[in-house]
CSV table of C-alpha atoms in Angstrom, one decimal:
chain,number,residue,atom,x,y,z
A,1,UNK,CA,-11.2,-26.3,-13.0
A,2,UNK,CA,-8.1,-25.7,-10.9
A,3,UNK,CA,-8.1,-29.3,-9.6
A,4,UNK,CA,-8.7,-30.7,-13.1
A,5,UNK,CA,-5.8,-28.8,-14.5
A,6,UNK,CA,-3.5,-30.3,-11.9
A,7,UNK,CA,0.1,-29.2,-11.5
A,8,UNK,CA,0.2,-27.5,-14.9
A,9,UNK,CA,-2.6,-25.3,-13.8
A,10,UNK,CA,-0.9,-24.3,-10.6
A,11,UNK,CA,2.3,-23.6,-12.5
A,12,UNK,CA,0.5,-21.5,-15.1
A,13,UNK,CA,-1.3,-19.5,-12.4
A,14,UNK,CA,1.9,-18.9,-10.4
A,15,UNK,CA,3.9,-17.8,-13.6
A,16,UNK,CA,1.0,-15.7,-14.8
A,17,UNK,CA,0.8,-13.7,-11.6
A,18,UNK,CA,4.6,-13.3,-11.5
A,19,UNK,CA,4.6,-12.3,-15.2
A,20,UNK,CA,2.1,-9.6,-14.6
A,21,UNK,CA,4.3,-8.1,-11.8
A,22,UNK,CA,7.2,-8.0,-14.1
A,23,UNK,CA,5.2,-6.5,-16.9
A,24,UNK,CA,4.0,-3.7,-14.7
A,25,UNK,CA,7.5,-3.1,-13.6
A,26,UNK,CA,8.8,-3.0,-17.1
A,27,UNK,CA,6.1,-0.5,-18.1
A,28,UNK,CA,7.2,1.8,-15.3
A,29,UNK,CA,10.7,2.7,-16.3
A,30,UNK,CA,10.8,5.7,-14.0
A,31,UNK,CA,10.2,3.4,-11.1
A,32,UNK,CA,13.3,1.4,-12.0
A,33,UNK,CA,15.3,4.7,-12.2
A,34,UNK,CA,13.9,5.9,-8.9
A,35,UNK,CA,14.8,2.6,-7.3
A,36,UNK,CA,18.3,3.0,-8.4
A,37,UNK,CA,18.8,6.7,-7.8
A,38,UNK,CA,17.8,6.4,-4.1
A,39,UNK,CA,20.6,4.2,-3.0
A,40,UNK,CA,23.1,5.7,-5.4
A,41,UNK,CA,22.6,9.1,-3.8
A,42,UNK,CA,23.4,7.6,-0.5
A,43,UNK,CA,26.4,5.9,-1.9
A,44,UNK,CA,27.9,8.7,-4.0
A,45,UNK,CA,27.0,11.6,-1.6
A,46,UNK,CA,26.3,10.5,1.9
A,47,UNK,CA,28.9,7.7,2.1
A,48,UNK,CA,31.6,9.7,0.4
A,49,UNK,CA,30.9,12.7,2.7
A,50,UNK,CA,30.9,10.6,5.9
A,51,UNK,CA,33.8,8.4,5.0
A,52,UNK,CA,36.1,10.2,7.4
A,53,UNK,CA,33.6,10.5,10.2
A,54,UNK,CA,32.3,7.0,10.1
A,55,UNK,CA,35.4,4.9,9.4
A,56,UNK,CA,34.8,1.3,10.3
A,57,UNK,CA,37.1,-1.0,12.2
A,58,UNK,CA,37.6,-4.7,11.6
A,59,UNK,CA,34.4,-6.6,12.3
A,60,UNK,CA,32.8,-9.7,10.8
A,61,UNK,CA,32.4,-10.5,8.0
A,62,UNK,CA,35.2,-8.1,7.0
A,63,UNK,CA,38.8,-9.3,7.6
A,64,UNK,CA,40.5,-5.9,7.2
A,65,UNK,CA,39.6,-2.3,7.8
A,66,UNK,CA,37.0,-1.4,5.2
A,67,UNK,CA,36.0,2.0,3.8
A,68,UNK,CA,32.6,3.3,4.8
A,69,UNK,CA,31.3,2.8,1.2
A,70,UNK,CA,32.0,-0.9,1.5
A,71,UNK,CA,30.2,-1.0,4.9
A,72,UNK,CA,27.2,0.8,3.7
A,73,UNK,CA,26.5,-1.1,0.4
A,74,UNK,CA,24.7,-4.1,2.0
A,75,UNK,CA,22.4,-1.6,3.9
A,76,UNK,CA,21.7,0.2,0.6
A,77,UNK,CA,21.0,-3.1,-1.1
A,78,UNK,CA,18.5,-3.9,1.6
A,79,UNK,CA,17.1,-0.4,1.2
A,80,UNK,CA,16.2,-1.2,-2.4
A,81,UNK,CA,14.4,-4.3,-1.2
A,82,UNK,CA,12.6,-2.4,1.5
A,83,UNK,CA,11.3,0.2,-1.0
A,84,UNK,CA,10.4,-2.5,-3.4
A,85,UNK,CA,8.5,-4.3,-0.7
A,86,UNK,CA,6.6,-1.1,0.2
A,87,UNK,CA,6.0,-0.4,-3.5
A,88,UNK,CA,4.4,-3.8,-4.0
A,89,UNK,CA,2.2,-3.0,-1.0
A,90,UNK,CA,1.3,0.3,-2.6
A,91,UNK,CA,0.3,-1.4,-5.8
A,92,UNK,CA,-1.9,-3.8,-3.8
A,93,UNK,CA,-3.7,-0.9,-2.3
A,94,UNK,CA,-4.0,0.7,-5.7
A,95,UNK,CA,-5.3,-2.5,-7.2
A,96,UNK,CA,-7.8,-2.7,-4.5
A,97,UNK,CA,-9.0,0.8,-5.0
A,98,UNK,CA,-9.2,0.5,-8.8
A,99,UNK,CA,-10.9,-2.9,-8.5
A,100,UNK,CA,-8.2,-4.9,-10.4
A,101,UNK,CA,-7.4,-6.9,-7.3
A,102,UNK,CA,-10.9,-8.5,-7.4
A,103,UNK,CA,-9.9,-10.5,-10.5
A,104,UNK,CA,-7.1,-12.0,-8.4
A,105,UNK,CA,-9.3,-12.7,-5.4
A,106,UNK,CA,-12.0,-14.5,-7.3
A,107,UNK,CA,-9.6,-17.0,-8.8
A,108,UNK,CA,-10.3,-20.6,-7.9
A,109,UNK,CA,-6.8,-21.0,-6.5
A,110,UNK,CA,-6.3,-20.5,-2.8
A,111,UNK,CA,-5.5,-17.0,-1.6
A,112,UNK,CA,-2.3,-18.0,0.2
A,113,UNK,CA,-1.1,-19.3,-3.2
A,114,UNK,CA,-2.1,-16.2,-5.1
A,115,UNK,CA,-0.5,-13.9,-2.6
A,116,UNK,CA,2.7,-16.0,-2.5
A,117,UNK,CA,2.8,-15.7,-6.3
A,118,UNK,CA,2.3,-12.0,-6.1
A,119,UNK,CA,5.0,-11.7,-3.5
A,120,UNK,CA,7.4,-13.8,-5.6
A,121,UNK,CA,6.9,-11.4,-8.5
A,122,UNK,CA,7.7,-8.5,-6.2
A,123,UNK,CA,10.8,-10.3,-4.8
A,124,UNK,CA,12.0,-11.0,-8.4
A,125,UNK,CA,11.7,-7.3,-9.2
A,126,UNK,CA,13.5,-6.3,-6.0
A,127,UNK,CA,16.4,-8.8,-6.6
A,128,UNK,CA,16.8,-7.4,-10.1
A,129,UNK,CA,17.0,-3.8,-8.7
A,130,UNK,CA,19.5,-5.0,-6.0
A,131,UNK,CA,21.8,-6.5,-8.6
A,132,UNK,CA,21.6,-3.4,-10.8
A,133,UNK,CA,22.7,-1.4,-7.7
A,134,UNK,CA,25.5,-3.8,-6.9
A,135,UNK,CA,26.7,-3.6,-10.5
A,136,UNK,CA,26.9,0.2,-10.3
A,137,UNK,CA,28.6,0.0,-6.9
A,138,UNK,CA,31.1,-2.4,-8.4
A,139,UNK,CA,31.8,0.1,-11.2
A,140,UNK,CA,32.3,2.8,-8.5
A,141,UNK,CA,34.9,0.6,-6.9
A,142,UNK,CA,33.0,-1.1,-4.1
A,143,UNK,CA,33.7,-4.7,-4.8
A,144,UNK,CA,32.8,-7.9,-3.1
A,145,UNK,CA,34.5,-11.3,-3.8
A,146,UNK,CA,33.2,-12.5,-7.2
A,147,UNK,CA,31.6,-15.6,-5.7
A,148,UNK,CA,29.8,-13.3,-3.2
A,149,UNK,CA,27.6,-12.0,-6.0
A,150,UNK,CA,26.2,-15.5,-6.3
A,151,UNK,CA,26.0,-16.4,-2.6
A,152,UNK,CA,24.1,-13.2,-1.9
A,153,UNK,CA,21.2,-14.3,-4.1
A,154,UNK,CA,19.4,-16.5,-1.4
A,155,UNK,CA,19.9,-13.7,1.1
A,156,UNK,CA,18.4,-11.2,-1.3
A,157,UNK,CA,15.4,-13.5,-2.0
A,158,UNK,CA,14.8,-14.2,1.7
A,159,UNK,CA,15.1,-10.6,2.8
A,160,UNK,CA,13.0,-9.5,-0.2
A,161,UNK,CA,10.3,-12.0,0.9
A,162,UNK,CA,10.3,-10.7,4.5
A,163,UNK,CA,10.1,-7.1,3.5
A,164,UNK,CA,7.4,-7.8,0.8
A,165,UNK,CA,5.4,-9.8,3.4
A,166,UNK,CA,5.5,-6.9,5.8
A,167,UNK,CA,4.3,-4.6,2.9
A,168,UNK,CA,1.5,-7.1,2.1
A,169,UNK,CA,0.3,-7.2,5.6
A,170,UNK,CA,0.3,-3.4,5.8
A,171,UNK,CA,-1.6,-3.2,2.6
A,172,UNK,CA,-4.5,-5.1,4.2
A,173,UNK,CA,-4.7,-2.6,7.0
A,174,UNK,CA,-4.5,0.5,4.8
A,175,UNK,CA,-7.9,1.6,3.8
A,176,UNK,CA,-7.1,4.3,1.2
A,177,UNK,CA,-4.2,5.1,-1.0
A,178,UNK,CA,-4.0,8.6,0.5
A,179,UNK,CA,-3.1,7.0,3.9
A,180,UNK,CA,-0.2,5.2,2.4
A,181,UNK,CA,2.4,8.0,2.6
A,182,UNK,CA,1.7,8.5,6.3
A,183,UNK,CA,2.0,4.8,7.1
A,184,UNK,CA,5.3,4.6,5.1
A,185,UNK,CA,6.8,7.4,7.2
A,186,UNK,CA,6.1,5.3,10.2
A,187,UNK,CA,7.5,2.2,8.6
A,188,UNK,CA,10.3,2.9,6.1
A,189,UNK,CA,12.2,5.6,7.9
A,190,UNK,CA,12.2,4.0,11.4
A,191,UNK,CA,13.1,0.6,9.9
A,192,UNK,CA,16.0,2.0,7.9
A,193,UNK,CA,17.5,4.4,10.4
A,194,UNK,CA,17.1,2.2,13.5
A,195,UNK,CA,19.1,-0.5,11.9
A,196,UNK,CA,22.7,-1.5,11.1
A,197,UNK,CA,22.3,-0.2,7.5
A,198,UNK,CA,24.2,3.0,8.0
A,199,UNK,CA,26.3,2.4,11.1
A,200,UNK,CA,27.5,-0.8,12.9
A,201,UNK,CA,25.6,-1.7,16.1
A,202,UNK,CA,28.7,-1.6,18.3
A,203,UNK,CA,29.0,2.1,17.4
A,204,UNK,CA,25.3,2.7,18.1
A,205,UNK,CA,25.6,1.0,21.4
A,206,UNK,CA,28.3,3.4,22.4
A,207,UNK,CA,25.9,6.3,21.8
A,208,UNK,CA,22.6,4.8,22.8
A,209,UNK,CA,22.2,1.3,24.2
A,210,UNK,CA,18.5,1.6,23.9
A,211,UNK,CA,18.7,2.4,20.2
A,212,UNK,CA,21.1,-0.5,19.7
A,213,UNK,CA,18.6,-2.9,21.3
A,214,UNK,CA,15.8,-1.5,19.1
A,215,UNK,CA,18.0,-2.0,16.1
A,216,UNK,CA,18.7,-5.5,17.2
A,217,UNK,CA,15.0,-6.2,17.4
A,218,UNK,CA,14.4,-4.6,14.0
A,219,UNK,CA,13.9,-7.3,11.3
A,220,UNK,CA,15.5,-4.9,8.7
A,221,UNK,CA,18.8,-5.1,10.6
A,222,UNK,CA,18.8,-8.8,10.1
A,223,UNK,CA,18.1,-8.4,6.4
A,224,UNK,CA,21.1,-6.1,6.2
A,225,UNK,CA,23.4,-8.4,8.1
A,226,UNK,CA,22.2,-11.5,6.2
A,227,UNK,CA,23.1,-9.7,2.9
A,228,UNK,CA,26.4,-8.3,4.3
A,229,UNK,CA,27.6,-11.8,5.4
A,230,UNK,CA,26.3,-13.5,2.2
A,231,UNK,CA,28.1,-10.9,0.0
A,232,UNK,CA,31.3,-12.1,1.7
A,233,UNK,CA,30.4,-15.8,1.4
A,234,UNK,CA,29.5,-16.2,5.1
A,235,UNK,CA,26.3,-17.0,6.9
A,236,UNK,CA,25.0,-14.9,9.8
A,237,UNK,CA,23.0,-17.6,11.5
A,238,UNK,CA,21.2,-15.3,13.9
A,239,UNK,CA,20.0,-13.1,11.0
A,240,UNK,CA,19.1,-16.1,8.9
A,241,UNK,CA,16.9,-17.4,11.7
A,242,UNK,CA,15.3,-14.0,12.4
A,243,UNK,CA,14.6,-13.4,8.7
A,244,UNK,CA,13.1,-16.9,8.2
A,245,UNK,CA,11.0,-16.7,11.4
A,246,UNK,CA,9.8,-13.1,10.8
A,247,UNK,CA,9.2,-13.8,7.1
A,248,UNK,CA,7.0,-16.8,8.1
A,249,UNK,CA,5.2,-14.8,10.7
A,250,UNK,CA,4.4,-11.8,8.4
A,251,UNK,CA,3.4,-14.2,5.6
A,252,UNK,CA,1.0,-16.0,7.9
A,253,UNK,CA,-0.4,-12.6,9.1
A,254,UNK,CA,-0.9,-11.4,5.5
A,255,UNK,CA,-2.7,-14.6,4.6
A,256,UNK,CA,-4.9,-14.2,7.6
A,257,UNK,CA,-5.6,-10.6,6.8
A,258,UNK,CA,-6.6,-11.4,3.2
A,259,UNK,CA,-8.8,-14.4,4.3
A,260,UNK,CA,-12.4,-13.5,3.4
A,261,UNK,CA,-13.8,-15.2,6.4
A,262,UNK,CA,-11.5,-14.0,9.2
A,263,UNK,CA,-9.1,-11.4,8.2
A,264,UNK,CA,-9.0,-7.6,8.1
A,265,UNK,CA,-10.4,-7.6,4.5
A,266,UNK,CA,-13.5,-9.3,5.8
A,267,UNK,CA,-14.2,-6.4,8.1
A,268,UNK,CA,-14.1,-3.7,5.4
A,269,UNK,CA,-17.0,-2.7,3.3
B,1,UNK,CA,-33.4,-27.5,-17.1
B,2,UNK,CA,-33.8,-31.1,-16.2
B,3,UNK,CA,-34.3,-32.3,-12.6
B,4,UNK,CA,-30.8,-33.7,-12.5
B,5,UNK,CA,-29.0,-30.6,-13.6
B,6,UNK,CA,-28.1,-28.3,-10.7
B,7,UNK,CA,-29.0,-24.6,-10.9
B,8,UNK,CA,-26.3,-22.2,-12.0
B,9,UNK,CA,-26.7,-20.5,-8.6
B,10,UNK,CA,-28.5,-21.5,-5.4
B,11,UNK,CA,-28.6,-19.1,-2.5
B,12,UNK,CA,-30.3,-20.3,0.6
B,13,UNK,CA,-30.9,-18.4,3.8
B,14,UNK,CA,-28.1,-16.0,3.3
B,15,UNK,CA,-27.6,-13.2,5.8
B,16,UNK,CA,-24.8,-10.7,6.2
B,17,UNK,CA,-24.1,-7.7,8.4
B,18,UNK,CA,-21.5,-4.9,8.5
B,19,UNK,CA,-21.0,-4.7,12.2
B,20,UNK,CA,-24.5,-4.3,13.6
B,21,UNK,CA,-26.0,-3.1,10.3
B,22,UNK,CA,-27.8,-6.0,8.5
B,23,UNK,CA,-27.2,-5.9,4.8
B,24,UNK,CA,-28.8,-9.2,3.8
B,25,UNK,CA,-31.5,-11.0,5.8
B,26,UNK,CA,-32.4,-14.6,4.9
B,27,UNK,CA,-32.0,-14.3,1.2
B,28,UNK,CA,-32.9,-17.4,-0.8
B,29,UNK,CA,-33.3,-17.7,-4.6
B,30,UNK,CA,-32.2,-19.8,-7.6
B,31,UNK,CA,-30.7,-18.7,-10.9
B,32,UNK,CA,-31.2,-21.5,-13.5
B,33,UNK,CA,-28.6,-22.5,-16.0
B,34,UNK,CA,-29.2,-21.0,-19.5
B,35,UNK,CA,-31.4,-18.2,-18.2
B,36,UNK,CA,-31.0,-14.5,-17.5
B,37,UNK,CA,-31.9,-13.7,-13.9
B,38,UNK,CA,-32.0,-10.1,-12.8
B,39,UNK,CA,-31.3,-9.1,-9.3
B,40,UNK,CA,-33.3,-5.9,-9.1
B,41,UNK,CA,-33.1,-3.4,-6.3
B,42,UNK,CA,-32.6,0.2,-5.6
B,43,UNK,CA,-29.2,1.5,-4.4
B,44,UNK,CA,-28.4,0.1,-1.0
B,45,UNK,CA,-30.8,-2.8,-1.4
B,46,UNK,CA,-27.9,-5.3,-0.8
B,47,UNK,CA,-27.1,-6.2,-4.5
B,48,UNK,CA,-23.4,-5.6,-4.3
B,49,UNK,CA,-23.1,-7.3,-0.9
B,50,UNK,CA,-24.8,-10.3,-2.4
B,51,UNK,CA,-22.4,-10.2,-5.4
B,52,UNK,CA,-19.4,-10.0,-3.0
B,53,UNK,CA,-20.6,-13.0,-1.2
B,54,UNK,CA,-21.3,-15.0,-4.4
B,55,UNK,CA,-17.8,-14.2,-5.6
B,56,UNK,CA,-16.3,-15.0,-2.2
B,57,UNK,CA,-14.8,-11.5,-1.8
B,58,UNK,CA,-16.7,-11.8,1.5
B,59,UNK,CA,-17.3,-15.1,3.2
B,60,UNK,CA,-20.9,-16.1,4.1
B,61,UNK,CA,-21.3,-16.7,7.8
B,62,UNK,CA,-25.0,-17.5,7.7
B,63,UNK,CA,-26.6,-19.3,4.8
B,64,UNK,CA,-25.4,-21.3,1.8
B,65,UNK,CA,-24.3,-20.5,-1.7
B,66,UNK,CA,-23.8,-23.2,-4.4
B,67,UNK,CA,-22.5,-22.6,-7.9
B,68,UNK,CA,-23.5,-25.4,-10.3
B,69,UNK,CA,-24.0,-27.6,-7.3
B,70,UNK,CA,-20.6,-26.9,-5.8
B,71,UNK,CA,-20.8,-25.4,-2.3
B,72,UNK,CA,-18.9,-22.2,-2.1
B,73,UNK,CA,-18.1,-22.6,1.6
B,74,UNK,CA,-16.8,-26.1,1.6
B,75,UNK,CA,-15.4,-26.3,-1.9
B,76,UNK,CA,-14.5,-22.7,-2.9
B,77,UNK,CA,-12.0,-23.7,-5.7
B,78,UNK,CA,-14.5,-26.0,-7.5
B,79,UNK,CA,-17.3,-23.4,-7.2
B,80,UNK,CA,-15.2,-20.4,-8.3
B,81,UNK,CA,-13.9,-22.3,-11.3
B,82,UNK,CA,-17.5,-22.3,-12.6
B,83,UNK,CA,-17.9,-18.5,-12.1
B,84,UNK,CA,-17.2,-15.5,-14.3
B,85,UNK,CA,-17.6,-12.0,-12.9
B,86,UNK,CA,-18.1,-8.5,-14.3
B,87,UNK,CA,-17.8,-6.1,-11.4
B,88,UNK,CA,-19.4,-2.7,-11.1
B,89,UNK,CA,-16.0,-1.0,-11.1
B,90,UNK,CA,-13.5,-1.8,-13.8
B,91,UNK,CA,-11.3,-4.8,-13.1
B,92,UNK,CA,-9.1,-4.8,-16.2
B,93,UNK,CA,-5.6,-3.3,-15.9
B,94,UNK,CA,-5.8,-0.2,-18.1
B,95,UNK,CA,-2.0,-0.2,-18.6
B,96,UNK,CA,-2.0,-3.6,-20.2
B,97,UNK,CA,-3.4,-4.6,-23.6
B,98,UNK,CA,-6.6,-6.6,-23.9
B,99,UNK,CA,-4.4,-9.7,-24.8
B,100,UNK,CA,-2.2,-9.2,-21.7
B,101,UNK,CA,-5.2,-8.9,-19.5
B,102,UNK,CA,-6.6,-12.1,-21.0
B,103,UNK,CA,-3.4,-14.0,-20.4
B,104,UNK,CA,-3.3,-12.8,-16.8
B,105,UNK,CA,-7.0,-13.8,-16.3
B,106,UNK,CA,-6.4,-17.1,-18.0
B,107,UNK,CA,-3.5,-17.8,-15.7
B,108,UNK,CA,-5.7,-17.1,-12.7
B,109,UNK,CA,-7.7,-20.1,-13.9
B,110,UNK,CA,-4.8,-22.3,-14.6
B,111,UNK,CA,-4.4,-21.6,-18.4
B,112,UNK,CA,-1.2,-21.3,-20.2
B,113,UNK,CA,-0.5,-18.3,-22.4
B,114,UNK,CA,-1.3,-20.0,-25.7
B,115,UNK,CA,-4.6,-21.4,-24.5
B,116,UNK,CA,-5.7,-18.1,-22.9
B,117,UNK,CA,-4.9,-16.2,-26.1
B,118,UNK,CA,-6.8,-18.7,-28.3
B,119,UNK,CA,-9.8,-18.6,-26.0
B,120,UNK,CA,-9.6,-14.8,-25.8
B,121,UNK,CA,-9.9,-14.6,-29.6
B,122,UNK,CA,-13.1,-16.5,-29.5
B,123,UNK,CA,-14.7,-14.6,-26.6
B,124,UNK,CA,-13.6,-11.2,-27.9
B,125,UNK,CA,-15.1,-12.1,-31.3
B,126,UNK,CA,-18.3,-12.8,-29.5
B,127,UNK,CA,-18.5,-9.3,-28.1
B,128,UNK,CA,-17.2,-7.7,-31.3
B,129,UNK,CA,-13.7,-6.8,-30.1
B,130,UNK,CA,-11.7,-9.4,-32.0
B,131,UNK,CA,-9.6,-6.7,-33.7
B,132,UNK,CA,-8.7,-5.0,-30.4
B,133,UNK,CA,-6.5,-7.7,-28.8
B,134,UNK,CA,-3.3,-5.6,-29.0
B,135,UNK,CA,-5.0,-2.4,-27.9
B,136,UNK,CA,-4.2,-1.0,-24.4
B,137,UNK,CA,-7.4,-1.3,-22.3
B,138,UNK,CA,-7.1,2.4,-21.2
B,139,UNK,CA,-7.5,3.4,-24.9
B,140,UNK,CA,-10.8,1.6,-25.3
B,141,UNK,CA,-14.1,3.4,-24.9
B,142,UNK,CA,-16.2,2.8,-21.8
B,143,UNK,CA,-18.5,0.4,-23.7
B,144,UNK,CA,-15.6,-1.5,-25.2
B,145,UNK,CA,-14.0,-1.9,-21.8
B,146,UNK,CA,-17.2,-3.4,-20.5
B,147,UNK,CA,-17.4,-5.7,-23.5
B,148,UNK,CA,-13.7,-6.7,-22.9
B,149,UNK,CA,-14.5,-7.4,-19.3
B,150,UNK,CA,-17.4,-9.7,-20.3
B,151,UNK,CA,-15.2,-11.5,-22.8
B,152,UNK,CA,-12.6,-11.9,-20.1
B,153,UNK,CA,-15.1,-13.2,-17.6
B,154,UNK,CA,-16.1,-15.9,-20.2
B,155,UNK,CA,-12.5,-16.9,-21.0
B,156,UNK,CA,-12.4,-19.9,-18.7
B,157,UNK,CA,-15.8,-21.2,-19.8
B,158,UNK,CA,-17.9,-20.4,-16.7
B,159,UNK,CA,-21.4,-21.8,-16.2
B,160,UNK,CA,-22.5,-18.8,-14.2
B,161,UNK,CA,-21.8,-15.2,-15.2
B,162,UNK,CA,-22.4,-12.6,-12.4
B,163,UNK,CA,-22.6,-9.0,-13.5
B,164,UNK,CA,-22.9,-6.3,-11.0
B,165,UNK,CA,-24.5,-3.2,-12.6
B,166,UNK,CA,-22.2,-3.6,-15.6
B,167,UNK,CA,-23.8,-0.9,-17.7
B,168,UNK,CA,-23.2,1.9,-15.1
B,169,UNK,CA,-21.9,5.0,-16.8
B,170,UNK,CA,-22.5,3.8,-20.4
B,171,UNK,CA,-24.5,5.5,-23.1
B,172,UNK,CA,-27.9,4.1,-24.2
B,173,UNK,CA,-26.6,2.4,-27.3
B,174,UNK,CA,-23.7,0.7,-25.5
B,175,UNK,CA,-26.0,-0.4,-22.7
B,176,UNK,CA,-28.6,-1.9,-25.1
B,177,UNK,CA,-25.9,-3.7,-27.0
B,178,UNK,CA,-24.4,-5.3,-23.9
B,179,UNK,CA,-27.7,-6.3,-22.5
B,180,UNK,CA,-28.7,-7.9,-25.8
B,181,UNK,CA,-25.4,-9.7,-26.0
B,182,UNK,CA,-25.6,-11.2,-22.5
B,183,UNK,CA,-29.2,-12.3,-23.1
B,184,UNK,CA,-28.0,-14.1,-26.2
B,185,UNK,CA,-25.2,-15.6,-24.4
B,186,UNK,CA,-27.5,-17.2,-21.8
B,187,UNK,CA,-29.8,-18.5,-24.5
B,188,UNK,CA,-27.2,-19.8,-26.9
B,189,UNK,CA,-24.5,-21.1,-24.6
B,190,UNK,CA,-26.5,-22.2,-21.7
B,191,UNK,CA,-24.7,-19.9,-19.3
B,192,UNK,CA,-26.7,-18.9,-16.2
B,193,UNK,CA,-26.6,-15.1,-15.8
B,194,UNK,CA,-27.1,-13.2,-12.6
B,195,UNK,CA,-27.5,-9.5,-13.5
B,196,UNK,CA,-27.6,-7.0,-10.6
B,197,UNK,CA,-29.3,-3.8,-11.7
B,198,UNK,CA,-31.6,-1.0,-10.7
B,199,UNK,CA,-32.6,-0.4,-14.3
B,200,UNK,CA,-35.8,-2.2,-15.2
B,201,UNK,CA,-35.5,-1.5,-18.9
B,202,UNK,CA,-32.6,-4.0,-19.0
B,203,UNK,CA,-35.0,-6.9,-18.1
B,204,UNK,CA,-37.1,-8.8,-20.7
B,205,UNK,CA,-40.5,-10.2,-19.9
B,206,UNK,CA,-39.3,-13.8,-19.9
B,207,UNK,CA,-36.3,-13.1,-17.6
B,208,UNK,CA,-36.3,-14.3,-14.0
B,209,UNK,CA,-36.3,-11.5,-11.5
B,210,UNK,CA,-35.4,-11.4,-7.8
B,211,UNK,CA,-36.5,-8.2,-6.2
B,212,UNK,CA,-34.2,-7.2,-3.3
B,213,UNK,CA,-35.2,-4.5,-0.9
B,214,UNK,CA,-33.5,-3.6,2.4
B,215,UNK,CA,-31.6,-6.9,2.3
B,216,UNK,CA,-34.7,-9.1,1.8
B,217,UNK,CA,-36.2,-10.8,-1.2
B,218,UNK,CA,-39.6,-9.3,-1.6
B,219,UNK,CA,-40.6,-10.9,-4.9
B,220,UNK,CA,-39.1,-13.5,-7.2
B,221,UNK,CA,-40.4,-15.1,-10.5
B,222,UNK,CA,-40.8,-14.4,-14.2
B,223,UNK,CA,-40.7,-10.7,-15.0
B,224,UNK,CA,-44.0,-10.8,-16.8
B,225,UNK,CA,-45.6,-12.5,-13.7
B,226,UNK,CA,-44.2,-9.9,-11.3
B,227,UNK,CA,-45.4,-7.1,-13.6
B,228,UNK,CA,-49.0,-8.5,-13.7
B,229,UNK,CA,-49.8,-6.7,-16.9
B,230,UNK,CA,-48.3,-3.4,-15.8
B,231,UNK,CA,-45.0,-1.9,-16.8
B,232,UNK,CA,-42.3,-3.7,-14.7
B,233,UNK,CA,-41.1,-0.3,-13.4
B,234,UNK,CA,-44.5,0.4,-11.9
B,235,UNK,CA,-44.7,-3.1,-10.3
B,236,UNK,CA,-41.2,-2.6,-8.9
B,237,UNK,CA,-42.0,0.8,-7.4
B,238,UNK,CA,-45.2,-0.6,-6.0
B,239,UNK,CA,-43.3,-3.5,-4.4
B,240,UNK,CA,-40.5,-1.5,-2.9
B,241,UNK,CA,-42.9,1.3,-1.8
B,242,UNK,CA,-45.0,-1.3,-0.1
B,243,UNK,CA,-42.0,-2.8,1.6
B,244,UNK,CA,-40.8,0.5,2.9
């Protein structure tokens, strides 16, 4: 049937999976609220409190001294994408436990395509959350150039795809929903704190060269920097390369993991 | 069935193991189109493993599966397009309405929203749930949810319907109604049905039966022939007892 329906069938399938992700998100209003409150707490409380301690000097992409709130916003935007990526991973584990994922996996369309559609839905939700946060930050007085809100879109989409792909790969390895919280502690917090989200790498290097190197190897750092530069209408080529390469690698790993013949899912009863 | 028409399901020499534990061992059988074939076995006989292989949740490493003549290994898309599935555990999203679930399922088979809704009206009417389209699945009774799952599995017009113990947890009345409906479906619409169960009272005398025990087919044929004049339950117990 899939072949007979041609391009229209593929499009309908893709849009149907994305629509379901959006529907689920719209039905969980508290999830949207939680996704917003988390970075806002960091912005209103942490950033305001640490403004004096963590003043930031001139560094690309900024052309003047910036307040700590301005520095921290791209990191908090990336944080919303990180949590959304893990949330979509959690929903995959939940779907698997409740059995609803089976409907997806017995579709005649290839799994890589179905998983890409699911990821795209998750990215769309993450980007909407990121823009909602940027809007509140703007009202709070943390402004980027107006055009920056447009140029940041591809950076948000690429970063969201990388983080959701990491979540998807993890979901294939997590056997039960109960294990999820533990795994998240070993993923979200190290990724967030060992990155340039809260402090510039040059400052970290002063305190701990090792931590700075770890942060440089952390894909989340490159999501943050890609977003930071894009918000100020610039491209951080290193970060773009890392996000693209790591995104491709984690997508390939997730496709492999969900392959019924070879992947991790094939080894589980 | 004519000679030219392929069987709804052909399983040939199928084996599968979880690590070193063999779950299926050289299983071969055919489920004809337009007929109800029961896959009968006690818990742990390998029924669900077989269903997982037929639905490609697991990939077969040994043996061959063909759905309506399409090889599941070499042409999974074409084979799965002919397949509708009702799993043992619920597969509908309880937070979405019956219609929203149908639209999602239709999309997974390449259907647009309008087409999926129109087909859902027809398949839901068939199982007596036409008036529940806008109801959240979580608010339906257990029997209604199973019926909605069957309607959804039929949405894309499959030629093979695989049901894995679909009456588990239902009351006697709901069970009987669902079994009756699926028998009628096979007869009236020519859909081949593979019905995995351990409940012999769900099987009619004219149904095909494949008895699975410890991963092997120990008997296959018409239920009345397997029973040999006895109640089918007695014949089943004698067969599985003998195999043990």
